XYZ file of C-alpha atoms in Angstrom:
785
model
C -29.393 -21.332 -27.956
C -26.913 -24.151 -28.705
C -28.153 -27.157 -30.651
C -26.469 -30.586 -30.683
C -27.198 -33.049 -33.483
C -29.057 -36.134 -32.292
C -30.957 -37.203 -35.419
C -32.643 -35.304 -38.164
C -36.030 -36.609 -37.083
C -35.721 -35.784 -33.391
C -34.379 -32.279 -34.153
C -37.215 -31.732 -36.567
C -39.832 -32.808 -34.070
C -38.480 -30.597 -31.350
C -37.975 -27.560 -33.569
C -41.339 -27.961 -35.294
C -43.070 -28.108 -31.941
C -41.237 -24.949 -30.879
C -42.182 -23.091 -34.045
C -45.822 -24.104 -33.832
C -45.961 -23.192 -30.162
C -44.670 -19.736 -31.047
C -47.234 -19.222 -33.792
C -50.409 -21.028 -32.622
C -52.189 -20.865 -29.277
C -53.050 -23.349 -27.991
C -50.183 -25.422 -29.373
C -51.009 -28.363 -31.588
C -49.084 -31.612 -31.545
C -46.235 -32.454 -33.866
C -44.964 -36.039 -33.681
C -41.836 -37.383 -35.297
C -39.787 -40.510 -35.199
C -36.113 -40.882 -34.337
C -33.235 -42.324 -36.339
C -29.538 -41.785 -36.891
C -28.756 -40.018 -40.219
C -26.756 -42.184 -42.564
C -27.167 -40.352 -45.863
C -28.075 -36.804 -46.826
C -31.059 -37.567 -49.038
C -32.617 -40.014 -46.582
C -32.347 -37.544 -43.752
C -33.600 -34.767 -45.996
C -36.648 -36.801 -47.015
C -37.598 -37.525 -43.439
C -37.086 -33.836 -42.571
C -39.455 -32.818 -45.396
C -42.177 -35.239 -44.260
C -41.945 -34.110 -40.656
C -42.008 -30.437 -41.555
C -45.023 -31.043 -43.747
C -46.777 -32.565 -40.745
C -45.801 -29.557 -38.638
C -47.021 -27.154 -41.290
C -50.267 -28.984 -41.342
C -50.417 -28.670 -37.573
C -50.658 -24.900 -37.564
C -48.081 -22.862 -39.522
C -49.169 -19.995 -41.752
C -48.930 -20.011 -45.506
C -45.883 -17.695 -45.557
C -43.940 -19.678 -42.965
C -41.490 -22.442 -43.809
C -39.668 -25.115 -41.857
C -36.645 -26.265 -43.826
C -33.677 -28.327 -42.729
C -30.307 -27.354 -44.146
C -27.772 -30.148 -43.690
C -24.698 -31.780 -45.071
C -21.351 -33.260 -44.204
C -17.898 -32.218 -43.073
C -15.676 -34.414 -45.232
C -12.056 -35.389 -44.774
C -9.695 -37.894 -46.403
C -7.695 -38.050 -43.187
C -8.775 -38.925 -39.706
C -9.984 -35.816 -37.810
C -12.085 -35.253 -34.690
C -15.452 -34.063 -36.027
C -16.710 -33.219 -32.528
C -14.342 -30.232 -32.398
C -16.087 -28.574 -35.363
C -19.150 -26.329 -35.167
C -21.515 -25.258 -37.920
C -23.181 -21.863 -37.421
C -25.963 -20.078 -39.226
C -25.768 -16.252 -39.425
C -28.073 -13.662 -40.844
C -26.813 -11.490 -43.646
C -26.150 -8.802 -41.020
C -23.938 -11.164 -39.007
C -26.339 -12.183 -36.199
C -25.963 -15.785 -35.007
C -29.252 -17.660 -35.569
C -28.322 -21.252 -34.776
C -25.316 -23.415 -34.119
C -24.726 -27.135 -33.903
C -21.956 -29.711 -33.650
C -21.123 -32.332 -36.232
C -21.921 -35.993 -35.790
C -18.701 -37.483 -34.372
C -18.851 -40.591 -36.586
C -19.371 -39.104 -40.038
C -19.422 -35.276 -39.762
C -23.136 -34.938 -40.520
C -24.936 -31.768 -39.400
C -28.464 -30.376 -39.680
C -29.684 -26.787 -39.051
C -33.388 -25.789 -39.176
C -34.662 -22.717 -41.051
C -38.026 -21.120 -40.203
C -37.959 -18.013 -42.323
C -37.182 -17.092 -45.850
C -34.313 -14.760 -46.515
C -30.547 -14.519 -46.956
C -28.261 -16.411 -44.594
C -24.641 -17.497 -44.333
C -23.675 -21.006 -43.251
C -20.157 -21.069 -41.759
C -17.847 -23.793 -40.544
C -15.865 -22.972 -37.414
C -13.112 -25.569 -36.860
C -10.267 -25.413 -34.312
C -7.609 -22.774 -35.110
C -5.246 -23.885 -37.861
C -7.632 -26.345 -39.531
C -8.530 -25.460 -43.125
C -11.743 -26.233 -45.023
C -13.150 -25.383 -48.403
C -15.400 -23.577 -48.549
C -15.269 -21.707 -45.242
C -18.812 -20.358 -45.684
C -21.818 -20.840 -47.978
C -24.334 -18.068 -48.745
C -27.986 -19.220 -48.621
C -30.894 -17.516 -50.343
C -33.876 -19.350 -48.866
C -37.058 -18.828 -50.901
C -38.822 -22.062 -50.002
C -38.754 -23.269 -53.666
C -35.444 -23.323 -55.489
C -32.815 -22.996 -52.762
C -30.530 -25.932 -51.996
C -32.011 -26.388 -48.530
C -35.604 -26.658 -49.814
C -34.417 -28.985 -52.553
C -32.799 -31.200 -49.937
C -29.287 -30.867 -51.340
C -26.281 -31.310 -49.051
C -23.962 -28.494 -48.086
C -20.517 -30.026 -47.699
C -17.277 -28.681 -46.220
C -14.043 -30.435 -47.253
C -11.008 -30.587 -44.963
C -7.843 -29.330 -46.725
C -5.189 -29.624 -43.994
C -3.616 -28.552 -40.710
C -1.306 -25.634 -39.926
C 2.454 -25.806 -39.410
C 3.933 -22.915 -37.392
C 7.207 -21.783 -35.907
C 9.439 -18.847 -35.103
C 12.599 -17.239 -36.407
C 14.306 -15.480 -33.501
C 17.192 -13.115 -33.246
C 20.123 -14.655 -31.403
C 19.678 -14.550 -27.608
C 16.344 -12.732 -28.019
C 12.702 -13.687 -27.406
C 11.531 -12.047 -30.630
C 12.642 -12.240 -34.234
C 12.559 -10.379 -37.532
C 9.940 -9.975 -40.206
C 10.490 -10.734 -43.914
C 12.599 -13.907 -43.541
C 11.764 -16.263 -46.441
C 10.370 -19.607 -45.205
C 9.907 -22.595 -47.538
C 7.932 -25.794 -46.852
C 9.189 -28.939 -48.626
C 8.288 -32.588 -48.567
C 10.910 -34.578 -46.735
C 13.546 -35.720 -49.225
C 12.270 -33.588 -52.134
C 13.783 -30.408 -53.511
C 10.693 -28.525 -54.570
C 8.855 -26.031 -52.407
C 5.240 -26.869 -51.576
C 4.526 -23.490 -50.008
C 6.495 -20.327 -49.193
C 5.831 -17.524 -46.753
C 7.636 -14.791 -44.814
C 7.883 -14.197 -41.119
C 5.672 -11.641 -39.454
C 6.909 -8.947 -36.994
C 8.201 -10.859 -33.978
C 9.432 -13.754 -36.155
C 6.315 -15.944 -36.301
C 5.335 -17.834 -39.436
C 2.770 -20.481 -40.372
C 1.657 -22.653 -43.276
C -1.971 -23.676 -43.771
C -3.589 -26.575 -45.623
C -0.805 -29.009 -44.784
C -1.837 -32.677 -44.946
C -0.222 -35.314 -42.685
C 3.360 -36.226 -43.533
C 7.017 -35.311 -42.892
C 8.180 -31.877 -44.009
C 11.354 -29.774 -44.066
C 11.260 -26.045 -43.291
C 14.038 -23.870 -44.782
C 14.715 -20.205 -43.786
C 16.732 -17.753 -45.927
C 17.505 -14.050 -46.322
C 19.592 -12.189 -48.908
C 21.740 -10.229 -46.368
C 21.315 -11.685 -42.896
C 23.401 -14.565 -41.556
C 21.256 -17.420 -40.196
C 22.714 -19.722 -37.585
C 19.878 -22.281 -37.539
C 18.195 -22.272 -40.952
C 16.328 -25.618 -41.244
C 14.004 -27.839 -39.225
C 12.054 -31.098 -39.684
C 8.393 -31.302 -38.642
C 5.977 -34.261 -38.569
C 2.266 -33.580 -39.245
C -0.120 -36.304 -37.996
C -3.708 -35.613 -36.959
C -3.412 -32.077 -35.580
C -1.542 -28.813 -36.043
C 2.248 -29.053 -35.871
C 5.001 -26.745 -34.646
C 8.742 -26.899 -35.101
C 10.477 -28.126 -31.974
C 13.002 -25.274 -31.720
C 13.118 -21.826 -33.323
C 15.299 -20.908 -36.277
C 17.982 -18.306 -35.464
C 19.359 -15.184 -37.151
C 22.995 -14.709 -36.080
C 23.133 -10.986 -36.894
C 22.026 -8.035 -39.026
C 23.992 -5.719 -41.294
C 24.538 -2.164 -40.014
C 25.808 0.480 -42.424
C 26.571 4.189 -42.504
C 28.316 6.891 -44.510
C 30.822 9.718 -43.939
C 31.253 12.999 -45.873
C 33.478 16.095 -45.868
C 32.038 19.179 -47.490
C 29.572 16.939 -49.292
C 32.229 14.594 -50.699
C 32.633 10.961 -49.602
C 35.623 10.310 -47.315
C 37.737 7.180 -47.540
C 39.777 5.761 -44.682
C 37.733 7.026 -41.710
C 37.666 4.325 -39.041
C 34.508 3.562 -37.091
C 35.134 1.823 -33.801
C 32.364 -0.372 -32.395
C 31.750 -0.689 -28.631
C 29.198 -2.509 -26.502
C 28.620 -3.369 -22.864
C 26.542 -6.498 -23.560
C 27.875 -8.093 -26.780
C 31.083 -10.119 -27.018
C 33.381 -9.949 -30.054
C 32.949 -13.703 -30.674
C 29.398 -12.972 -31.844
C 30.542 -10.413 -34.443
C 31.116 -11.352 -38.099
C 32.750 -9.398 -40.945
C 34.626 -6.791 -38.886
C 38.304 -5.878 -38.157
C 39.124 -7.083 -34.629
C 42.564 -5.420 -34.288
C 42.924 -2.309 -32.042
C 43.243 1.190 -33.595
C 46.588 2.925 -33.026
C 46.406 6.371 -31.412
C 42.833 6.038 -30.197
C 42.080 6.327 -26.466
C 38.610 5.611 -25.144
C 37.769 7.037 -21.715
C 34.425 5.299 -21.253
C 35.171 2.122 -19.276
C 31.532 1.007 -19.211
C 31.782 -0.350 -22.781
C 34.240 -2.753 -24.425
C 35.912 -2.434 -27.803
C 34.671 -5.031 -30.292
C 36.035 -4.207 -33.742
C 36.182 -1.481 -36.397
C 35.144 -0.853 -39.975
C 36.801 1.470 -42.505
C 34.957 3.696 -44.955
C 35.333 2.889 -48.705
C 35.796 5.130 -51.736
C 32.114 6.036 -51.687
C 32.300 6.933 -47.981
C 30.202 3.945 -46.887
C 31.118 1.486 -44.147
C 29.372 -1.704 -43.033
C 29.339 -4.010 -40.038
C 28.325 -7.251 -41.765
C 26.626 -9.138 -38.941
C 25.784 -7.691 -35.520
C 23.560 -9.557 -33.057
C 20.581 -7.705 -31.578
C 21.717 -5.390 -28.792
C 22.980 -1.936 -27.846
C 26.116 -0.481 -29.423
C 28.156 2.700 -29.681
C 30.174 3.711 -32.721
C 32.968 6.313 -32.477
C 34.569 7.798 -35.604
C 38.331 8.316 -35.637
C 40.161 10.238 -38.382
C 43.767 11.250 -38.003
C 45.908 13.290 -40.388
C 49.688 13.626 -40.329
C 49.866 16.059 -37.389
C 46.345 16.674 -36.165
C 43.265 14.706 -35.288
C 40.208 16.096 -36.980
C 36.760 16.186 -35.483
C 34.108 13.928 -36.904
C 30.510 14.688 -36.055
C 28.746 13.121 -34.395
C 31.694 12.151 -32.196
C 29.749 9.176 -30.852
C 26.568 7.531 -32.007
C 24.628 5.108 -29.834
C 22.329 2.732 -31.657
C 20.331 -0.409 -31.084
C 20.142 -3.364 -33.424
C 16.733 -4.928 -33.079
C 15.440 -7.382 -35.670
C 16.295 -5.735 -38.980
C 19.059 -4.157 -41.016
C 20.010 -0.707 -39.782
C 21.111 2.400 -41.638
C 22.905 4.727 -39.245
C 21.606 8.271 -39.213
C 22.711 11.009 -39.350
C 25.616 10.929 -41.761
C 29.071 11.435 -40.271
C 30.923 14.616 -41.269
C 34.632 15.451 -40.958
C 34.813 18.886 -39.315
C 37.429 21.468 -38.072
C 39.879 21.616 -35.077
C 39.131 21.328 -31.370
C 39.920 23.324 -28.215
C 39.666 22.190 -24.588
C 38.935 23.847 -21.276
C 37.932 23.177 -17.656
C 35.069 24.152 -15.369
C 36.184 24.289 -11.707
C 34.315 24.763 -8.430
C 36.930 27.263 -7.233
C 40.463 28.561 -7.794
C 42.694 25.480 -7.794
C 39.483 23.547 -7.147
C 37.958 20.367 -8.456
C 36.335 19.875 -11.835
C 32.567 20.260 -12.158
C 31.070 17.230 -13.875
C 28.129 17.490 -16.313
C 28.232 21.276 -16.542
C 26.775 22.670 -19.793
C 29.254 24.939 -21.562
C 27.623 27.213 -24.149
C 29.531 28.966 -26.930
C 27.880 32.185 -28.215
C 24.539 30.915 -26.888
C 24.506 28.240 -29.599
C 27.040 25.446 -29.296
C 26.641 23.387 -26.117
C 28.956 20.730 -24.686
C 28.939 18.757 -21.444
C 31.938 18.563 -19.098
C 33.542 15.246 -18.218
C 34.101 13.783 -14.754
C 37.219 15.959 -14.254
C 35.417 19.111 -15.414
C 37.129 19.181 -18.802
C 35.294 19.902 -22.021
C 36.090 19.921 -25.712
C 34.817 22.390 -28.289
C 34.940 20.810 -31.703
C 34.798 22.083 -35.249
C 36.138 25.449 -34.196
C 37.284 28.352 -36.340
C 39.388 31.298 -35.159
C 37.488 34.185 -33.516
C 36.217 35.861 -30.299
C 33.532 34.013 -28.364
C 31.455 34.409 -25.202
C 31.402 31.300 -23.032
C 28.804 30.497 -20.381
C 28.673 27.537 -18.047
C 25.578 26.157 -16.388
C 25.236 23.546 -13.697
C 22.404 22.919 -11.316
C 23.025 24.828 -8.066
C 26.340 26.281 -9.378
C 26.484 29.688 -11.076
C 29.198 31.193 -13.312
C 30.013 34.597 -14.773
C 30.143 34.934 -18.580
C 33.673 34.901 -20.094
C 34.867 36.494 -23.374
C 37.820 34.659 -24.987
C 39.779 34.523 -28.246
C 40.051 31.086 -29.820
C 42.707 30.163 -32.414
C 44.515 26.984 -33.536
C 47.567 28.079 -31.499
C 45.486 28.397 -28.292
C 43.994 24.938 -27.868
C 43.617 25.402 -24.090
C 41.091 27.931 -22.706
C 41.283 29.718 -19.355
C 39.502 27.938 -16.486
C 35.867 28.796 -15.832
C 35.506 29.295 -12.048
C 32.236 28.986 -10.132
C 31.116 32.367 -8.721
C 28.075 31.466 -6.617
C 26.437 28.360 -5.177
C 22.898 27.444 -4.257
C 21.982 27.382 -0.617
C 18.772 25.358 -0.578
C 16.569 23.834 2.026
C 13.088 22.923 2.929
C 10.530 23.623 5.605
C 8.766 20.531 6.859
C 5.420 20.839 8.623
C 3.828 17.502 9.393
C 1.109 18.490 11.851
C -0.890 21.602 11.075
C -2.507 23.386 14.032
C -6.296 23.737 14.088
C -6.472 27.093 12.304
C -3.932 26.200 9.567
C -5.091 24.015 6.702
C -2.207 24.187 4.215
C 1.418 25.253 4.180
C 1.971 28.980 3.725
C 4.746 30.599 1.713
C 7.217 31.665 4.377
C 9.749 34.474 4.250
C 13.323 33.145 4.543
C 16.322 35.360 5.397
C 20.009 34.724 4.599
C 22.283 36.951 6.704
C 26.065 37.105 6.450
C 27.967 36.299 9.642
C 30.621 38.795 8.553
C 29.580 42.052 10.223
C 31.553 44.102 7.688
C 29.534 42.693 4.793
C 26.208 42.671 6.688
C 24.261 41.627 3.611
C 20.758 40.181 3.876
C 19.113 38.123 1.126
C 15.413 37.390 1.234
C 13.406 34.751 -0.570
C 10.080 32.996 -0.165
C 9.455 29.291 0.146
C 7.166 27.605 -2.357
C 3.935 25.783 -1.555
C 5.935 22.661 -0.689
C 8.252 24.482 1.713
C 11.333 24.505 -0.550
C 13.579 27.567 -0.936
C 16.931 28.491 -2.488
C 19.483 31.329 -2.392
C 22.453 32.119 -4.607
C 25.370 32.899 -2.302
C 29.067 33.595 -2.749
C 31.665 31.883 -0.581
C 31.249 32.788 3.089
C 29.380 32.014 6.334
C 25.710 32.814 6.785
C 22.748 32.428 9.126
C 19.344 31.350 7.789
C 16.061 32.136 9.563
C 12.403 31.501 8.731
C 9.850 34.143 9.657
C 6.599 32.636 11.014
C 3.467 34.857 10.897
C 2.194 35.836 14.347
C -1.192 34.146 13.868
C 0.445 30.825 13.016
C 2.875 31.127 15.916
C -0.055 31.657 18.312
C -1.757 28.603 16.824
C 1.225 26.534 17.946
C 3.463 26.494 14.868
C 7.205 26.703 15.528
C 10.294 25.572 13.629
C 13.641 24.244 14.706
C 16.340 25.294 14.655
C 15.546 28.959 15.098
C 18.776 29.818 13.230
C 20.551 27.503 10.776
C 24.239 28.411 10.245
C 25.847 27.471 6.896
C 29.248 27.933 5.301
C 29.555 28.129 1.504
C 32.955 26.989 0.201
C 33.217 25.159 -3.110
C 29.933 23.284 -3.488
C 26.210 23.881 -3.111
C 24.569 23.587 0.289
C 21.368 21.592 -0.114
C 20.815 20.159 3.353
C 19.300 23.181 5.110
C 16.280 21.855 6.922
C 13.756 23.504 9.160
C 11.391 21.013 10.705
C 8.325 21.662 12.720
C 9.134 21.806 16.416
C 6.971 19.402 18.304
C 7.991 18.648 21.830
C 8.177 15.401 23.666
C 6.329 15.507 26.986
C 7.403 12.776 29.391
C 7.093 11.891 33.017
C 6.406 9.057 35.392
C 3.726 7.729 37.675
C 4.792 6.614 41.184
C 2.442 4.094 42.795
C 2.165 2.722 46.323
C 2.015 -0.785 44.895
C 1.925 -2.297 41.396
C 0.782 0.369 38.956
C -1.103 -1.909 36.562
C -2.985 -0.209 33.688
C -3.278 3.597 33.818
C -4.335 6.397 31.455
C -2.649 9.779 31.185
C -4.370 12.556 29.192
C -2.915 15.686 27.621
C -5.293 18.597 26.992
C -4.410 21.908 25.338
C -5.565 24.839 27.462
C -6.257 27.167 24.542
C -7.156 24.586 21.855
C -9.995 22.635 23.362
C -10.259 20.060 20.576
C -6.626 19.103 20.969
C -6.750 16.245 23.457
C -5.133 12.839 23.496
C -4.430 9.991 25.869
C -1.745 7.391 26.365
C -2.177 4.001 27.991
C 0.649 2.828 30.263
C 1.067 -0.417 32.119
C 3.580 -1.748 34.626
C 3.925 -4.565 37.107
C 6.195 -2.424 39.286
C 5.664 0.627 41.501
C 6.567 3.108 38.748
C 5.772 3.572 35.068
C 6.821 6.221 32.547
C 4.698 7.939 29.897
C 5.525 10.032 26.840
C 3.527 12.224 24.460
C 5.286 12.831 21.147
C 4.709 15.608 18.598
C 3.253 18.154 21.036
C 2.797 21.619 19.532
C 3.970 24.682 21.476
C 1.387 26.096 23.890
C -0.107 25.651 27.350
C -1.299 22.214 28.379
C -2.832 20.329 31.258
C -1.759 16.751 31.837
C -3.942 14.527 34.044
C -3.822 11.032 35.483
C -7.011 9.008 35.101
C -7.469 6.625 38.021
C -10.473 7.615 40.093
C -9.969 4.822 42.581
C -6.659 6.232 43.820
C -5.642 9.383 45.639
C -2.962 11.596 44.098
C -0.669 14.331 45.289
C -1.579 16.193 42.088
C -4.188 14.731 39.833
C -3.386 17.239 37.068
C -0.529 19.592 36.256
C -0.200 22.540 33.877
C 2.880 23.488 31.844
C 3.853 25.384 28.699
C 5.778 24.057 25.682
C 8.019 26.740 24.211
C 11.210 25.488 22.558
C 12.308 22.460 24.582
C 10.976 19.064 25.489
C 9.099 18.749 28.774
C 10.522 16.180 31.194
C 10.178 15.348 34.864
C 6.382 15.417 35.212
C 5.397 13.172 38.126
C 2.112 11.873 39.396
C 2.532 10.456 42.900
C -0.098 8.237 44.435
C -0.868 9.089 48.048
C -3.498 6.490 48.794
C -6.505 4.488 47.734
C -9.861 6.153 47.392
C -12.600 4.604 49.498
C -16.156 5.530 48.609
C -18.805 4.763 51.198
C -22.480 5.066 50.445
C -24.344 5.333 53.787
C -28.014 5.257 54.452
C -27.438 7.079 57.802
C -24.679 9.081 59.400
C -22.467 6.724 61.384
C -18.988 6.203 62.818
C -16.695 3.737 61.030
C -13.726 2.106 62.643
C -10.952 0.808 60.355
C -8.455 -1.988 60.868
C -6.024 -3.230 58.228
C -5.978 -6.994 58.019
C -2.704 -8.789 58.383
C -0.744 -10.955 60.747
C -1.106 -8.197 63.325
C -4.190 -6.098 62.458
C -3.351 -2.417 62.524
C -5.830 0.113 63.834
C -6.189 2.763 61.165
C -8.644 5.138 62.779
C -12.230 6.090 63.523
C -14.134 8.318 61.097
C -17.447 10.096 61.542
C -19.307 9.933 58.240
C -22.472 11.561 57.048
C -25.394 10.160 55.131
C -24.697 9.765 51.388
C -21.438 9.139 49.548
C -18.273 9.798 51.554
C -14.748 9.782 50.113
C -11.457 9.486 51.917
C -8.044 7.949 51.297
C -6.439 4.822 52.657
C -2.706 5.307 52.820
C -1.686 1.697 52.251
C -2.764 -1.083 49.919
C -4.381 -4.164 51.289
C -7.574 -5.499 52.854
C -9.359 -3.406 55.502
C -11.901 -4.426 58.136
C -14.561 -1.735 58.471
C -16.835 -1.823 61.523
C -19.856 0.492 61.853
C -20.429 2.106 65.290
C -23.885 3.696 65.634
C -27.435 3.333 66.749
C -28.133 1.472 63.587
C -27.593 -2.167 62.846
C -26.385 -3.114 59.331
C -26.448 -6.279 57.268
C -23.044 -7.254 58.602
C -21.314 -6.589 61.845
C -18.251 -5.583 59.832
C -17.253 -5.189 56.181
C -14.051 -5.807 54.232
C -12.590 -3.541 51.550
C -9.759 -4.603 49.222
C -7.814 -1.773 47.549
C -6.907 -4.089 44.669
C -10.601 -4.460 43.796
C -12.035 -0.987 44.322
C -15.778 -0.580 44.559
C -18.316 1.544 46.392
C -18.776 0.291 49.947
C -22.513 0.452 50.542
C -23.846 0.311 54.131
C -27.592 0.244 54.470
C -29.099 0.049 57.982
C -31.489 -2.883 58.469
C -32.436 -2.148 62.110
C -32.476 0.937 64.271
C -31.899 1.263 68.013
C -35.152 2.526 69.641
C -35.066 3.787 73.278
C -38.065 4.262 75.536
C -38.870 5.113 79.188
C -41.872 4.574 81.487
C -42.329 6.794 84.571
C -44.345 5.546 87.601
C -45.043 6.993 91.025
C -44.221 3.753 92.813
C -42.242 0.648 92.279
C -43.958 -2.004 90.213
C -43.290 -4.853 87.837
C -43.233 -3.355 84.351
C -43.429 -5.440 81.197
C -43.288 -3.877 77.706
C -44.738 -5.640 74.691
C -43.623 -4.292 71.296
C -45.567 -5.147 68.191
C -44.372 -4.238 64.671
C -46.531 -3.152 61.751
C -44.592 -5.715 59.767
C -46.586 -8.880 59.762
C -43.571 -11.140 59.689
C -41.993 -9.460 62.683
C -42.978 -11.345 65.907
C -44.085 -9.472 69.035
C -41.272 -8.635 71.452
C -41.793 -8.799 75.261
C -39.321 -6.878 77.426
C -39.292 -7.224 81.219
C -39.997 -7.247 83.966
C -37.945 -4.033 83.858
C -35.907 -2.533 86.669
C -36.174 1.180 87.274
C -33.226 3.499 86.987
C -33.523 4.340 90.660
C -33.332 0.658 91.678
C -30.346 0.145 89.408
C -28.656 3.212 90.937
C -29.348 1.960 94.515
C -27.955 -1.481 93.657
C -24.875 0.171 92.279
C -24.423 2.268 95.422
C -24.746 -0.790 97.626
C -22.143 -2.609 95.576
C -19.765 0.323 95.850
C -20.268 0.580 99.643
C -19.564 -3.118 100.014
C -16.446 -2.820 97.949
C -15.140 0.043 100.049
C -15.892 -1.825 103.235
C -13.922 -4.820 102.107
C -11.060 -2.558 101.124
C -11.037 -0.928 104.590
C -11.037 -4.287 106.331
C -8.157 -5.418 104.271
C -6.213 -2.257 105.029
C -6.957 -2.270 108.794
C -5.652 -5.817 109.204
C -2.270 -4.585 108.125
C -2.192 -1.489 110.348
C -1.475 -1.511 114.085
C -4.115 0.937 115.117
C -7.504 -0.207 113.912
C -9.856 2.552 112.837
C -13.480 2.519 113.969
C -15.852 1.268 111.206
C -17.421 3.871 108.938
C -21.162 3.683 108.516
C -22.498 4.536 105.007
C -26.216 4.937 104.560
C -28.141 4.433 101.316
C -31.059 6.729 100.774
C -34.502 5.256 100.671
C -36.087 4.874 97.234
C -38.572 7.569 96.424
C -40.688 8.068 93.353
C -41.174 8.850 90.646
C -39.490 5.785 89.170
C -38.231 5.559 85.559
C -38.160 2.299 83.655
C -35.977 2.469 80.474
C -36.116 -0.054 77.632
C -34.622 -0.431 74.126
C -34.907 -2.681 71.082
C -33.703 -2.938 67.440
C -36.510 -2.043 65.148
C -36.779 -2.683 61.408
């Protein structure tokens, strides 16, 4: 709960009511007035009266309600509203907190219980007060709160802070002496030292103008003073003070005695010599430095006691190289080079430098008359180790005469051990020649077949191509597929043996044989990758292909199936399946509305990519759903409709192919009548053509012994179907007689026409029509629903 001071009376009323409500049910009233506190005793008196009323309203005999108040005092103008007063238990638990009155710093905190408390002032960081906390022993009788005495906190000043940085760095040193003086005066008001990182601060500084002075007994300071103005808040120097450099020292010995006159050359890749102080800048005669990545700065010379000092070095990275030359020989000094970093303090170089014995040199080569091997480790008697330079040369220092065994080691290059005699008159050793080289590679499997979960350790064979040598080396790849051989110069073939079970599961590697030639360097690029074929082909369409799907299904691995979507606005489109494992497969085209020469094809992936697969469209699938068996006649619409053909179809769903794209007119021919006299089918919008008969052709016949007028009335069981009256009907016999008469008349007219053209007229031919005789048949038909 956070309390804000309004007035002593209003706080008392509210807090008394809360306390009583917690202790007494139902709650009794507790009324108080309201006023702004102007003096401690007046506010305290009102608090006491109000709490007495509250006690009378319902508090127990052992309970108290006491106000503990006072002032935050300052002789200078400060913002009281930024200050908080907090009440803690003896165990450190926050009980209550409040702000100060912004006009005069007054505060008031209520106490309900007896006991030990701590009243603390919590100002903004850097503000100082005395005291910072007041212990309270509240007994309800003799404590300062019960007595109504004020608890006051007195402002003692702001903080002044800054930094001392190392030159060109974002941090600085510790232990730099910092003095705070009044502007224009010579005496120090306060002193302090910088903390790690270079920060410093002064507390309890009242408003005014001050001078800050930095100093150190050994370090050179570039910016050592600053002016700061303190007004009504904390102050900070406008720019950091700077240390130009730090002293770096060391020592050199020979058989435990100090050595005078040894030169120590200083190098750096990041520091310029203009930033160095107290050092000899002239070059050193007879010294040759082979490391071009660093620049020479200066040198120091050891004194009688063997010590040497670089007086002022800025923070940064350096290398120091000792150089000691006698009349005829250059002696070794160990260490021969020492890299060090100056941070934010003086530095004592360790270890000590020691003047040692003579040196011998040698070379490590990759072959007879070959190139030098860089960074090879040369070991002397399994103890002394040196590293070869870029040209393969090395230097053995501090040597004494004797017989030594020398070994050389370099990653992927292997040497035989040499035994040599070393003496001052043999400063150059025989060349160390590489005997064998690594032949390394890796096996990469990116797609494990179904039955293989992790990479196995595979047997790898290295076989010489020289039939006379006919040597075979065998190794095993690790769990990551890496392998290595040690091989002498020559030509070889490398093969990986795949277990039969994994080969059947579809695992294969390429190449089957990897040829290598070992000359004068390791072979590290042997690579066997998983063979996964590319299966490609094309789809040939009668018209625009549009969107199609091609699927690839393994014959033996049923779960291995995938599809590829292809699309084209032309009459052909290609498809490709990548990363196909060896094995037998079936590839299919998915377009049920078209007819294909081959809807699916089978092939086997062995060791090459599969190309040339083709799906050729032969037509457009027409599906007809018929309610009755009928005959359909097809025409293709166009400027000149083309008769396609007549097809006899059965009841149900019929399928057949249309050889060309376009719109077709389909006409049913049968004893059934359909919803339409004809239908259209568009190959670009395939669908099932459904023909459902709505009427059926019904035939009937009436047989009578004599001619008569016959009328047939047909009534349907469907109420909405009107009655149909057929007739009067004509019998078949009458229709046949009328037909005969018409034929006779036609022949007569033909004869008359012919006889008029001929000279000799033929006598007329008499044709007689038979008399009608029963029975007589009257046929009728109608379209029934």
